[in-house]
Amino acid sequence: MTTMAQETTSGRTPRTGSSAPRDSSPAAPTDASPAPRDTVPAAGRRAPAAVSAPVVTPEAPRPPGTAAPRGSDIRRHELAAFLRNRRERIPPEQVGLPRGRRRRTPGLRREEVAQLSAVGVTWYTWLEQARDIQVSEQVLDALARTLLLDASERAHLFQLAGAVDPSPAAQCPTITPALSHVLTQLEPVPACIQNSRYDILAYNRTYARLMMSDLDAVPPEDRNCMILVYTHAEWRKSIVLLDETMRMMAAKLRASMAGHLGEPAWKMLVKRLKAESAEFREIWERYEVVGGARSKTKQFLNPYVGLLTLDHTDLWLAPDMGARMVTYAPTDEESRERLERLYEIALGAEAEAAA
């Protein structure tokens, strides 16, 4: 279900901390040395900000004397080279860091990447030295954000690390050409396809401008209604009865998560929300649960056409996966006319971009 707003009585509904060590090669680990620790990633794509995230213990290096397969050795060196290349191409100003007078490293320093990704400097250095350590999906996700990787680069990163990318941008098996065609034919009615984790998998032009100026401008990995409603200022501003919406969405997410407790993508979503939103942390600790689907009337303050009153309906595509088509039909003539204007605005912007 997408973001929620007013439900009528009739039932319709970035961080710079203490100075980090310079780029230097740490001593090789020994059996007695404690394993480095990495932390759950915060928002790597944004300018740095203070992050309070729980610490998790990464997998330890392989025991001495056990050689890794030749293919794994090649992949580790390719991964190290790829990380160095992408790190060195990002100017510090692009991620909100000062350049300083003594910077000799092209792009970002290793410790800066580690800080922005909320992982240990020593541990990240080992990655760039092709040490035989394992990396979790959460850390790969944080590095992809910090290094500003596009979809192809992100997929390459996960492939080199021998991991499966759990982000919705990497997995959209339910979006067939036929469903894409249906989304288009529903215009000017806003419509999208979501899963039970609130990932927005596909959407039409009108939906792209329903709750913000242009959803296309949001990175694919951030196109999640929970992330948007708790962290995106423009999205939040468009929702009438925001507090009620956040509570209801968190309760529905908790109910849906019961069947996905061991899945990395679900754990990554909750950890990211906890790291980025104090509101989510407070609401999540209430352990409220709401299940089922209901049609409801919602209201949105659209940045282009003003107030819209719409009937929200879920059309279930694969109940076992939680995939559904979400539609917003106008409840009155004024909302219908405003949706038509919004659709014309979307078409005009698309034509201008193509020119």
GROMACS .gro file of C-alpha atoms in nm:
model
  355
    1MET     CA    1   0.000   0.000   0.000
    2THR     CA    2   0.129   0.341  -0.073
    3THR     CA    3   0.130   0.638   0.163
    4MET     CA    4  -0.190   0.681   0.355
    5ALA     CA    5  -0.382   0.992   0.433
    6GLN     CA    6  -0.726   1.090   0.562
    7GLU     CA    7  -0.968   0.803   0.612
    8THR     CA    8  -1.328   0.907   0.618
    9THR     CA    9  -1.591   0.780   0.859
   10SER     CA   10  -1.756   0.598   0.572
   11GLY     CA   11  -1.455   0.361   0.558
   12ARG     CA   12  -1.292   0.485   0.236
   13THR     CA   13  -0.923   0.585   0.325
   14PRO     CA   14   2.430   1.311   0.618
   15ARG     CA   15   2.851   1.338   0.919
   16THR     CA   16   3.193   1.419   1.016
   17GLY     CA   17   3.295   1.281   1.352
   18SER     CA   18   3.633   1.269   1.516
   19SER     CA   19   3.929   1.276   1.286
   20ALA     CA   20   3.987   0.943   1.115
   21PRO     CA   21   4.329   0.787   1.050
   22ARG     CA   22   4.501   0.851   0.722
   23ASP     CA   23   4.500   0.598   0.442
   24SER     CA   24   4.739   0.336   0.572
   25SER     CA   25   4.760  -0.037   0.549
   26PRO     CA   26   4.670  -0.203   0.880
   27ALA     CA   27   4.867  -0.489   1.021
   28ALA     CA   28   4.753  -0.826   0.901
   29PRO     CA   29   4.507  -0.994   1.140
   30THR     CA   30   4.623  -1.273   1.366
   31ASP     CA   31   4.426  -1.543   1.543
   32ALA     CA   32   4.443  -1.337   1.863
   33SER     CA   33   4.336  -1.015   1.698
   34PRO     CA   34   3.974  -0.914   1.745
   35ALA     CA   35   3.771  -0.906   1.429
   36PRO     CA   36   3.691  -0.562   1.294
   37ARG     CA   37   3.338  -0.445   1.335
   38ASP     CA   38   3.112  -0.285   1.082
   39THR     CA   39   2.794  -0.101   1.154
   40VAL     CA   40   2.456  -0.092   0.996
   41PRO     CA   41   2.461   0.158   0.709
   42ALA     CA   42   2.286   0.490   0.728
   43ALA     CA   43   2.193   0.705   0.432
   44GLY     CA   44   2.510   0.692   0.224
   45ARG     CA   45   2.381   0.890  -0.071
   46ARG     CA   46   2.307   1.208   0.123
   47ALA     CA   47   2.553   1.457   0.270
   48PRO     CA   48   2.708   1.315   0.589
   49ALA     CA   49   2.513   1.344   0.910
   50ALA     CA   50   2.544   1.201   1.257
   51VAL     CA   51   2.425   0.843   1.260
   52SER     CA   52   2.324   0.631   1.550
   53ALA     CA   53   2.316   0.275   1.429
   54PRO     CA   54   2.349  -0.060   1.601
   55VAL     CA   55   2.677  -0.244   1.563
   56VAL     CA   56   2.693  -0.585   1.404
   57THR     CA   57   2.986  -0.823   1.388
   58PRO     CA   58   3.111  -0.905   1.036
   59GLU     CA   59   3.222  -1.247   0.935
   60ALA     CA   60   3.581  -1.313   1.037
   61PRO     CA   61   3.863  -1.378   0.788
   62ARG     CA   62   3.914  -1.737   0.683
   63PRO     CA   63   4.127  -1.947   0.920
   64PRO     CA   64   4.499  -1.953   0.835
   65GLY     CA   65   4.597  -2.231   0.603
   66THR     CA   66   4.265  -2.254   0.420
   67ALA     CA   67   4.305  -2.126   0.066
   68ALA     CA   68   4.013  -1.966  -0.109
   69PRO     CA   69   3.912  -2.089  -0.454
   70ARG     CA   70   4.094  -1.926  -0.742
   71GLY     CA   71   3.774  -1.766  -0.869
   72SER     CA   72   3.710  -1.605  -0.533
   73ASP     CA   73   4.063  -1.466  -0.526
   74ILE     CA   74   4.013  -1.302  -0.867
   75ARG     CA   75   3.677  -1.159  -0.761
   76ARG     CA   76   3.828  -1.008  -0.444
   77HIS     CA   77   4.096  -0.824  -0.645
   78GLU     CA   78   3.837  -0.704  -0.897
   79LEU     CA   79   3.619  -0.583  -0.610
   80ALA     CA   80   3.914  -0.399  -0.453
   81ALA     CA   81   4.001  -0.229  -0.781
   82PHE     CA   82   3.638  -0.136  -0.844
   83LEU     CA   83   3.600   0.021  -0.498
   84ARG     CA   84   3.922   0.221  -0.536
   85ASN     CA   85   3.820   0.346  -0.879
   86ARG     CA   86   3.476   0.460  -0.769
   87ARG     CA   87   3.612   0.616  -0.448
   88GLU     CA   88   3.876   0.819  -0.634
   89ARG     CA   89   3.628   0.961  -0.885
   90ILE     CA   90   3.403   1.130  -0.626
   91PRO     CA   91   3.510   1.483  -0.523
   92PRO     CA   92   3.454   1.542  -0.149
   93GLU     CA   93   3.228   1.838  -0.220
   94GLN     CA   94   2.983   1.606  -0.394
   95VAL     CA   95   2.906   1.430  -0.066
   96GLY     CA   96   2.920   1.738   0.154
   97LEU     CA   97   3.280   1.713   0.275
   98PRO     CA   98   3.540   1.993   0.270
   99ARG     CA   99   3.834   1.945   0.035
  100GLY     CA  100   4.097   2.090   0.271
  101ARG     CA  101   4.446   2.210   0.180
  102ARG     CA  102   4.648   1.891   0.214
  103ARG     CA  103   4.437   1.648   0.019
  104ARG     CA  104   4.659   1.434  -0.203
  105THR     CA  105   4.415   1.152  -0.263
  106PRO     CA  106   4.204   1.193  -0.577
  107GLY     CA  107   3.842   1.182  -0.475
  108LEU     CA  108   3.751   1.050  -0.133
  109ARG     CA  109   3.986   0.905   0.126
  110ARG     CA  110   3.932   0.554   0.256
  111GLU     CA  111   3.836   0.679   0.602
  112GLU     CA  112   3.580   0.911   0.449
  113VAL     CA  113   3.413   0.626   0.263
  114ALA     CA  114   3.415   0.423   0.584
  115GLN     CA  115   3.258   0.707   0.783
  116LEU     CA  116   2.991   0.779   0.527
  117SER     CA  117   2.907   0.408   0.508
  118ALA     CA  118   2.919   0.358   0.886
  119VAL     CA  119   3.179   0.079   0.870
  120GLY     CA  120   3.520   0.045   1.034
  121VAL     CA  121   3.814   0.214   0.860
  122THR     CA  122   4.040  -0.090   0.907
  123TRP     CA  123   3.772  -0.323   0.779
  124TYR     CA  124   3.709  -0.110   0.467
  125THR     CA  125   4.086  -0.087   0.407
  126TRP     CA  126   4.102  -0.467   0.405
  127LEU     CA  127   3.832  -0.468   0.137
  128GLU     CA  128   4.044  -0.243  -0.087
  129GLN     CA  129   4.346  -0.465  -0.017
  130ALA     CA  130   4.154  -0.771  -0.139
  131ARG     CA  131   4.178  -0.941   0.202
  132ASP     CA  132   3.980  -1.263   0.236
  133ILE     CA  133   3.686  -1.128   0.438
  134GLN     CA  134   3.316  -1.154   0.378
  135VAL     CA  135   3.079  -0.860   0.346
  136SER     CA  136   2.710  -0.845   0.428
  137GLU     CA  137   2.433  -0.717   0.203
  138GLN     CA  138   2.379  -0.425   0.443
  139VAL     CA  139   2.739  -0.306   0.406
  140LEU     CA  140   2.732  -0.347   0.028
  141ASP     CA  141   2.413  -0.141   0.019
  142ALA     CA  142   2.580   0.134   0.227
  143LEU     CA  143   2.890   0.137   0.004
  144ALA     CA  144   2.674   0.159  -0.309
  145ARG     CA  145   2.500   0.465  -0.167
  146THR     CA  146   2.821   0.634  -0.051
  147LEU     CA  147   2.995   0.576  -0.384
  148LEU     CA  148   2.688   0.700  -0.575
  149LEU     CA  149   2.665   0.388  -0.788
  150ASP     CA  150   2.405   0.368  -1.062
  151ALA     CA  151   2.195   0.055  -1.114
  152SER     CA  152   2.452  -0.124  -1.334
  153GLU     CA  153   2.742  -0.038  -1.102
  154ARG     CA  154   2.546  -0.151  -0.801
  155ALA     CA  155   2.468  -0.485  -0.964
  156HIS     CA  156   2.839  -0.523  -1.051
  157LEU     CA  157   2.936  -0.453  -0.688
  158PHE     CA  158   2.708  -0.723  -0.553
  159GLN     CA  159   2.821  -0.970  -0.820
  160LEU     CA  160   3.189  -0.917  -0.738
  161ALA     CA  161   3.111  -0.966  -0.368
  162GLY     CA  162   2.923  -1.289  -0.443
  163ALA     CA  163   2.605  -1.152  -0.282
  164VAL     CA  164   2.245  -1.110  -0.389
  165ASP     CA  165   2.117  -0.753  -0.405
  166PRO     CA  166   1.793  -0.745  -0.205
  167SER     CA  167   1.687  -0.398  -0.322
  168PRO     CA  168   1.362  -0.362  -0.519
  169ALA     CA  169   1.557  -0.194  -0.801
  170ALA     CA  170   1.732  -0.526  -0.861
  171GLN     CA  171   1.429  -0.752  -0.834
  172CYS     CA  172   1.100  -0.668  -1.005
  173PRO     CA  173   0.979  -1.008  -1.131
  174THR     CA  174   0.614  -0.908  -1.118
  175ILE     CA  175   0.641  -0.618  -1.366
  176THR     CA  176   0.543  -0.763  -1.702
  177PRO     CA  177   0.493  -0.563  -2.024
  178ALA     CA  178   0.121  -0.620  -1.985
  179LEU     CA  179   0.116  -0.465  -1.637
  180SER     CA  180   0.320  -0.169  -1.759
  181HIS     CA  181   0.064  -0.122  -2.036
  182VAL     CA  182  -0.222  -0.128  -1.784
  183LEU     CA  183  -0.051   0.142  -1.574
  184THR     CA  184  -0.027   0.362  -1.882
  185GLN     CA  185  -0.387   0.303  -1.985
  186LEU     CA  186  -0.514   0.406  -1.640
  187GLU     CA  187  -0.394   0.766  -1.692
  188PRO     CA  188  -0.489   1.019  -1.563
  189VAL     CA  189  -0.572   0.798  -1.264
  190PRO     CA  190  -0.252   0.769  -1.055
  191ALA     CA  191  -0.143   0.407  -1.023
  192CYS     CA  192   0.161   0.209  -0.915
  193ILE     CA  193   0.269  -0.145  -0.830
  194GLN     CA  194   0.402  -0.210  -0.481
  195ASN     CA  195   0.499  -0.507  -0.269
  196SER     CA  196   0.417  -0.562   0.098
  197ARG     CA  197   0.746  -0.393   0.193
  198TYR     CA  198   0.614  -0.069   0.035
  199ASP     CA  199   0.873  -0.077  -0.245
  200ILE     CA  200   0.739   0.112  -0.547
  201LEU     CA  201   0.818  -0.126  -0.833
  202ALA     CA  202   0.649   0.059  -1.121
  203TYR     CA  203   0.421   0.360  -1.168
  204ASN     CA  204   0.257   0.579  -1.430
  205ARG     CA  205   0.321   0.946  -1.509
  206THR     CA  206   0.046   1.086  -1.290
  207TYR     CA  207   0.154   0.886  -0.985
  208ALA     CA  208   0.509   1.015  -1.034
  209ARG     CA  209   0.379   1.365  -0.959
  210LEU     CA  210   0.102   1.286  -0.712
  211MET     CA  211   0.298   1.335  -0.387
  212MET     CA  212   0.605   1.521  -0.510
  213SER     CA  213   0.735   1.718  -0.807
  214ASP     CA  214   0.880   1.408  -0.979
  215LEU     CA  215   0.931   1.059  -0.837
  216ASP     CA  216   1.171   0.987  -1.126
  217ALA     CA  217   1.425   1.213  -0.952
  218VAL     CA  218   1.436   0.980  -0.651
  219PRO     CA  219   1.701   0.703  -0.675
  220PRO     CA  220   1.538   0.363  -0.737
  221GLU     CA  221   1.663   0.224  -0.405
  222ASP     CA  222   1.486   0.509  -0.223
  223ARG     CA  223   1.150   0.456  -0.394
  224ASN     CA  224   0.987   0.303  -0.092
  225CYS     CA  225   0.679   0.459   0.066
  226MET     CA  226   0.805   0.397   0.422
  227ILE     CA  227   1.134   0.573   0.350
  228LEU     CA  228   0.957   0.856   0.170
  229VAL     CA  229   0.690   0.915   0.435
  230TYR     CA  230   0.944   0.916   0.720
  231THR     CA  231   1.241   1.094   0.559
  232HIS     CA  232   1.142   1.286   0.242
  233ALA     CA  233   1.024   1.641   0.319
  234GLU     CA  234   0.832   1.695  -0.005
  235TRP     CA  235   0.650   1.361   0.016
  236ARG     CA  236   0.558   1.424   0.380
  237LYS     CA  237   0.426   1.772   0.303
  238SER     CA  238   0.176   1.632   0.054
  239ILE     CA  239   0.002   1.400   0.300
  240VAL     CA  240  -0.301   1.512   0.496
  241LEU     CA  241  -0.302   1.360   0.847
  242LEU     CA  242   0.066   1.266   0.833
  243ASP     CA  243   0.089   1.132   1.191
  244GLU     CA  244  -0.200   0.893   1.138
  245THR     CA  245  -0.051   0.779   0.808
  246MET     CA  246   0.290   0.702   0.960
  247ARG     CA  247   0.135   0.498   1.241
  248MET     CA  248  -0.087   0.298   1.010
  249MET     CA  249   0.193   0.223   0.763
  250ALA     CA  250   0.430   0.109   1.040
  251ALA     CA  251   0.159  -0.119   1.180
  252LYS     CA  252   0.097  -0.272   0.839
  253LEU     CA  253   0.469  -0.318   0.780
  254ARG     CA  254   0.507  -0.502   1.112
  255ALA     CA  255   0.217  -0.729   1.027
  256SER     CA  256   0.360  -0.810   0.684
  257MET     CA  257   0.711  -0.859   0.820
  258ALA     CA  258   0.603  -1.159   1.029
  259GLY     CA  259   0.634  -1.374   0.719
  260HIS     CA  260   0.973  -1.230   0.613
  261LEU     CA  261   1.172  -1.208   0.937
  262GLY     CA  262   1.485  -1.376   0.796
  263GLU     CA  263   1.499  -1.185   0.467
  264PRO     CA  264   1.785  -0.928   0.431
  265ALA     CA  265   1.578  -0.670   0.241
  266TRP     CA  266   1.322  -0.646   0.520
  267LYS     CA  267   1.589  -0.619   0.791
  268MET     CA  268   1.776  -0.356   0.588
  269LEU     CA  269   1.461  -0.147   0.552
  270VAL     CA  270   1.384  -0.145   0.925
  271LYS     CA  271   1.747  -0.075   1.019
  272ARG     CA  272   1.764   0.213   0.775
  273LEU     CA  273   1.440   0.363   0.902
  274LYS     CA  274   1.559   0.335   1.263
  275ALA     CA  275   1.887   0.506   1.172
  276GLU     CA  276   1.725   0.789   0.979
  277SER     CA  277   1.399   0.862   1.161
  278ALA     CA  278   1.338   0.920   1.531
  279GLU     CA  279   0.965   0.916   1.454
  280PHE     CA  280   0.991   0.567   1.310
  281ARG     CA  281   1.192   0.441   1.608
  282GLU     CA  282   0.925   0.566   1.848
  283ILE     CA  283   0.631   0.432   1.649
  284TRP     CA  284   0.799   0.097   1.575
  285GLU     CA  285   0.849   0.031   1.948
  286ARG     CA  286   0.472   0.046   2.001
  287TYR     CA  287   0.439  -0.294   1.833
  288GLU     CA  288   0.111  -0.196   1.670
  289VAL     CA  289  -0.017  -0.438   1.407
  290VAL     CA  290  -0.280  -0.384   1.138
  291GLY     CA  291  -0.357  -0.644   0.875
  292GLY     CA  292  -0.589  -0.674   0.579
  293ALA     CA  293  -0.673  -0.433   0.302
  294ARG     CA  294  -0.952  -0.180   0.285
  295SER     CA  295  -1.062   0.072   0.029
  296LYS     CA  296  -1.033   0.420   0.171
  297THR     CA  297  -1.056   0.786   0.082
  298LYS     CA  298  -0.731   0.984   0.094
  299GLN     CA  299  -0.641   1.347   0.052
  300PHE     CA  300  -0.317   1.486  -0.087
  301LEU     CA  301  -0.186   1.843  -0.120
  302ASN     CA  302  -0.035   1.820  -0.465
  303PRO     CA  303   0.247   2.067  -0.548
  304TYR     CA  304   0.100   2.135  -0.893
  305VAL     CA  305  -0.280   2.133  -0.865
  306GLY     CA  306  -0.361   2.157  -0.495
  307LEU     CA  307  -0.593   1.941  -0.285
  308LEU     CA  308  -0.697   1.604  -0.428
  309THR     CA  309  -0.956   1.372  -0.274
  310LEU     CA  310  -0.910   1.020  -0.409
  311ASP     CA  311  -1.039   0.669  -0.349
  312HIS     CA  312  -0.750   0.429  -0.281
  313THR     CA  313  -0.795   0.072  -0.404
  314ASP     CA  314  -0.556  -0.226  -0.393
  315LEU     CA  315  -0.572  -0.477  -0.679
  316TRP     CA  316  -0.383  -0.785  -0.563
  317LEU     CA  317  -0.153  -0.944  -0.820
  318ALA     CA  318   0.024  -1.210  -0.613
  319PRO     CA  319  -0.105  -1.232  -0.256
  320ASP     CA  320   0.172  -1.466  -0.144
  321MET     CA  321   0.432  -1.206  -0.249
  322GLY     CA  322   0.227  -0.905  -0.141
  323ALA     CA  323   0.241  -0.753  -0.490
  324ARG     CA  324  -0.050  -0.526  -0.573
  325MET     CA  325  -0.157  -0.250  -0.806
  326VAL     CA  326  -0.253   0.064  -0.615
  327THR     CA  327  -0.495   0.304  -0.783
  328TYR     CA  328  -0.632   0.647  -0.686
  329ALA     CA  329  -0.965   0.732  -0.848
  330PRO     CA  330  -1.111   1.083  -0.803
  331THR     CA  331  -1.408   1.106  -0.566
  332ASP     CA  332  -1.546   1.431  -0.707
  333GLU     CA  333  -1.549   1.639  -1.023
  334GLU     CA  334  -1.296   1.891  -0.892
  335SER     CA  335  -1.042   1.616  -0.815
  336ARG     CA  336  -1.106   1.459  -1.157
  337GLU     CA  337  -1.031   1.788  -1.334
  338ARG     CA  338  -0.721   1.843  -1.124
  339LEU     CA  339  -0.593   1.492  -1.205
  340GLU     CA  340  -0.638   1.566  -1.576
  341ARG     CA  341  -0.434   1.885  -1.536
  342LEU     CA  342  -0.168   1.692  -1.345
  343TYR     CA  343  -0.150   1.436  -1.628
  344GLU     CA  344  -0.108   1.717  -1.885
  345ILE     CA  345   0.173   1.862  -1.674
  346ALA     CA  346   0.343   1.522  -1.666
  347LEU     CA  347   0.311   1.483  -2.045
  348GLY     CA  348   0.453   1.831  -2.099
  349ALA     CA  349   0.752   1.761  -1.876
  350GLU     CA  350   0.816   1.433  -2.058
  351ALA     CA  351   0.804   1.601  -2.399
  352GLU     CA  352   1.036   1.878  -2.281
  353ALA     CA  353   1.286   1.624  -2.146
  354ALA     CA  354   1.281   1.432  -2.475
  355ALA     CA  355   1.335   1.745  -2.687
   0.00000   0.00000   0.00000
